[in-house]
Tab-separated table of C-alpha atoms in Angstrom:
chain	number	residue	atom	x	y	z
A	1	MET	CA	4.887	-62.385	9.227
A	2	ARG	CA	8.529	-60.679	8.263
A	3	LYS	CA	7.227	-59.866	5.176
A	4	LEU	CA	4.244	-58.092	6.775
A	5	LEU	CA	6.075	-56.288	9.332
A	6	PHE	CA	8.836	-55.169	6.495
A	7	PHE	CA	5.829	-54.152	4.640
A	8	PHE	CA	4.295	-51.858	7.223
A	9	ALA	CA	7.955	-50.492	7.696
A	10	LEU	CA	8.341	-49.243	4.612
A	11	VAL	CA	5.045	-47.908	4.350
A	12	PHE	CA	5.559	-45.828	7.637
A	13	LEU	CA	9.157	-44.659	6.461
A	14	ALA	CA	7.526	-43.575	2.990
A	15	GLY	CA	4.861	-41.849	4.817
A	16	ALA	CA	7.301	-39.926	7.030
A	17	CYS	CA	9.696	-39.029	3.883
A	18	GLN	CA	6.568	-37.554	2.242
A	19	ASN	CA	5.891	-35.439	5.456
A	20	ASN	CA	9.445	-33.862	5.756
A	21	ASN	CA	9.441	-33.648	1.969
A	22	LYS	CA	6.104	-31.313	2.683
A	23	LEU	CA	7.698	-29.433	5.535
A	24	ASN	CA	10.489	-28.754	3.683
A	25	ARG	CA	8.568	-27.504	0.525
A	26	ALA	CA	6.612	-25.340	3.180
A	27	GLU	CA	9.533	-23.902	4.861
A	28	ASN	CA	11.356	-23.600	1.419
A	29	GLY	CA	7.917	-21.636	0.345
A	30	ALA	CA	7.709	-19.005	3.346
A	31	GLU	CA	11.340	-17.985	2.359
A	32	LYS	CA	11.083	-17.860	-1.349
A	33	SER	CA	7.946	-15.590	-0.897
A	34	GLU	CA	9.849	-13.071	1.389
A	35	MET	CA	12.205	-13.182	-1.576
A	36	GLU	CA	10.038	-12.711	-4.017
A	37	LEU	CA	8.567	-9.667	-2.264
A	38	THR	CA	7.979	-7.164	-5.217
A	39	SER	CA	9.955	-4.157	-4.605
A	40	PHE	CA	10.087	-0.662	-6.391
A	41	SER	CA	12.536	1.651	-6.499
A	42	SER	CA	10.085	4.726	-7.241
A	43	LEU	CA	6.716	5.611	-6.381
A	44	ASP	CA	6.470	6.187	-10.554
A	45	ASP	CA	7.496	2.694	-10.904
A	46	LEU	CA	4.613	1.552	-8.204
A	47	PHE	CA	2.324	3.349	-10.072
A	48	LEU	CA	2.829	1.413	-13.298
A	49	HIS	CA	2.111	-1.680	-11.327
A	50	VAL	CA	-0.255	-0.313	-9.042
A	51	ASN	CA	-3.622	-2.482	-9.723
A	52	GLU	CA	-1.711	-6.154	-10.007
A	53	ASN	CA	0.063	-5.206	-6.336
A	54	LEU	CA	-3.219	-4.205	-4.438
A	55	ASP	CA	-3.502	-5.876	-1.178
A	56	LYS	CA	-0.073	-7.512	-1.386
A	57	THR	CA	2.865	-6.969	0.398
A	58	ILE	CA	5.610	-4.926	-1.076
A	59	LYS	CA	8.788	-3.175	-0.612
A	60	LEU	CA	8.597	0.469	-1.529
A	61	THR	CA	11.814	2.836	-1.556
A	62	GLY	CA	11.348	6.807	-1.143
A	63	VAL	CA	12.192	10.363	-0.155
A	64	VAL	CA	9.832	11.276	3.071
A	65	THR	CA	8.230	14.603	2.213
A	66	HIS	CA	6.446	14.738	5.477
A	67	THR	CA	5.955	13.087	8.882
A	68	CYS	CA	2.745	14.049	10.992
A	69	LYS	CA	3.610	15.944	14.075
A	70	HIS	CA	1.053	15.042	16.711
A	71	SER	CA	0.766	11.435	16.311
A	72	GLY	CA	3.877	10.573	14.367
A	73	LYS	CA	1.567	7.609	12.749
A	74	ARG	CA	2.078	8.424	9.364
A	75	CYS	CA	4.894	9.607	6.875
A	76	PHE	CA	4.452	10.622	2.911
A	77	LEU	CA	6.830	9.439	0.313
A	78	ALA	CA	7.074	11.440	-3.210
A	79	ASN	CA	8.060	10.681	-6.642
A	80	ILE	CA	10.784	12.133	-8.199
A	81	ASP	CA	9.047	15.175	-9.353
A	82	GLY	CA	7.314	15.792	-6.235
A	83	ASN	CA	3.692	15.665	-7.841
A	84	GLU	CA	2.228	12.378	-6.690
A	85	THR	CA	2.369	11.184	-2.672
A	86	ILE	CA	1.631	8.158	-1.035
A	87	ARG	CA	0.543	7.910	2.716
A	88	ILE	CA	2.546	4.976	4.869
A	89	GLU	CA	0.321	4.204	7.880
A	90	ALA	CA	2.028	2.745	11.011
A	91	ASN	CA	1.480	-0.888	11.772
A	92	GLY	CA	3.252	-3.722	12.396
A	93	LYS	CA	6.901	-3.304	13.446
A	94	ILE	CA	6.604	0.721	13.325
A	95	THR	CA	5.245	2.496	16.097
A	96	GLY	CA	5.897	5.729	14.416
A	97	PHE	CA	7.638	8.160	12.178
A	98	ASN	CA	9.549	10.937	13.504
A	99	GLN	CA	10.242	14.312	12.111
A	100	GLU	CA	14.094	13.411	11.716
A	101	LEU	CA	12.803	11.202	8.541
A	102	VAL	CA	12.189	14.192	6.650
A	103	GLY	CA	14.469	14.539	3.551
A	104	SER	CA	15.769	10.982	4.290
A	105	THR	CA	15.451	7.830	1.731
A	106	ILE	CA	13.729	4.896	3.328
A	107	THR	CA	12.344	1.779	1.966
A	108	VAL	CA	9.191	0.405	3.132
A	109	THR	CA	7.834	-2.904	3.491
A	110	GLY	CA	3.916	-3.040	3.473
A	111	ILE	CA	0.605	-3.751	2.358
A	112	LEU	CA	-0.483	-1.445	-0.747
A	113	LYS	CA	-3.887	-0.485	-0.338
A	114	GLU	CA	-6.521	1.684	-2.062
A	115	ARG	CA	-9.129	4.273	-0.978
A	116	ARG	CA	-12.144	5.177	-3.652
A	117	LEU	CA	-13.758	8.163	-3.540
A	118	THR	CA	-16.785	8.122	-5.174
A	119	LYS	CA	-17.981	10.557	-7.693
A	120	GLU	CA	-21.161	10.936	-5.074
A	121	TYR	CA	-18.864	11.871	-2.820
A	122	ILE	CA	-16.572	14.338	-4.649
A	123	ASP	CA	-20.077	15.954	-5.741
A	124	GLN	CA	-21.124	16.521	-2.274
A	125	TRP	CA	-17.635	17.707	-1.465
A	126	GLU	CA	-18.047	20.297	-4.023
A	127	GLU	CA	-21.380	21.173	-3.173
A	128	LYS	CA	-20.370	22.349	0.543
A	129	LEU	CA	-17.637	23.591	-1.048
A	130	ASN	CA	-19.511	26.038	-2.806
A	131	GLU	CA	-21.672	26.917	0.069
A	132	LYS	CA	-18.951	27.860	1.950
A	133	ILE	CA	-17.583	29.720	-0.713
A	134	ALA	CA	-21.619	31.637	-1.008
A	135	GLU	CA	-21.068	32.023	2.787
A	136	GLU	CA	-17.581	33.449	2.605
A	137	ASP	CA	-16.878	31.845	5.910
A	138	GLY	CA	-13.382	30.425	4.897
A	139	SER	CA	-10.460	31.720	3.103
A	140	ALA	CA	-10.164	32.388	-0.653
A	141	GLU	CA	-6.973	30.309	-0.458
A	142	THR	CA	-8.408	27.251	1.330
A	143	CYS	CA	-11.004	26.945	-1.215
A	144	ALA	CA	-9.133	27.545	-4.089
A	145	ALA	CA	-6.896	24.800	-3.193
A	146	GLU	CA	-9.542	22.494	-2.569
A	147	ASN	CA	-11.590	23.449	-5.694
A	148	ASN	CA	-8.551	22.481	-7.492
A	149	ASN	CA	-7.898	19.149	-5.616
A	150	ILE	CA	-11.518	18.415	-6.970
A	151	ASN	CA	-10.465	19.237	-10.802
A	152	LYS	CA	-7.692	17.303	-10.362
A	153	MET	CA	-9.738	13.767	-9.280
A	154	ARG	CA	-12.397	14.773	-11.865
A	155	GLN	CA	-9.450	15.078	-14.338
A	156	TRP	CA	-8.193	11.631	-13.225
A	157	MET	CA	-11.598	9.720	-13.070
A	158	LYS	CA	-12.379	11.060	-16.695
A	159	LYS	CA	-8.779	10.055	-18.105
A	160	HIS	CA	-8.780	6.712	-16.575
A	161	GLY	CA	-12.936	5.933	-17.250
A	162	LYS	CA	-13.304	5.649	-13.812
A	163	ASN	CA	-16.414	6.522	-11.580
A	164	TYR	CA	-14.325	7.057	-8.557
A	165	TYR	CA	-11.002	8.426	-7.796
A	166	SER	CA	-8.568	6.551	-6.054
A	167	ILE	CA	-6.144	7.295	-3.404
A	168	PHE	CA	-3.343	4.427	-2.659
A	169	PHE	CA	-1.840	4.082	0.939
A	170	MET	CA	0.498	1.322	2.210
A	171	GLU	CA	-0.314	-0.218	5.814
A	172	GLY	CA	3.611	-0.175	7.036
A	173	ILE	CA	5.021	-3.126	8.681
A	174	ASP	CA	8.336	-1.965	8.749
A	175	TYR	CA	11.065	0.120	7.144
A	176	ASP	CA	14.858	0.674	7.108
A	177	VAL	CA	16.796	4.392	6.514
A	178	VAL	CA	18.742	3.976	3.148
A	179	ARG	CA	20.135	7.325	3.896
């Protein structure tokens, strides 16, 4: 009988140790995933690795070029040349972006997302723009800017062999002002 009780006690302790080890591994895994968050020091660096980071939580450091005045729910970070931007949407701990952030360097933690504009959508956009130009109810400057955007999208699609244009953005979770 003692041997049987000793055996059950041993099995119970072994099971408790295994559960404790599983718990420790799970806790360490959570800490590890936080530490292993992929960080990008620039938008250009992110764009080199954009596809493998879609729908993943990342950190991105950049200069704020614009915040939305009315809602404050969006800000934009630009690359070094200022010719590429990414939109950051306020979510998580971020309640909004204030105007004082423009010109500041921030590090944003968020989920990288993609919105695709299909070739059909861009064709329809161009068709409406041409109608607007024919009616002459839009300013020539606005129409020229839209036409330029459409042409850039088409060039990007051709260069990348895609039938859609990608717009990348982040669902912000938190941010810190670097300077």
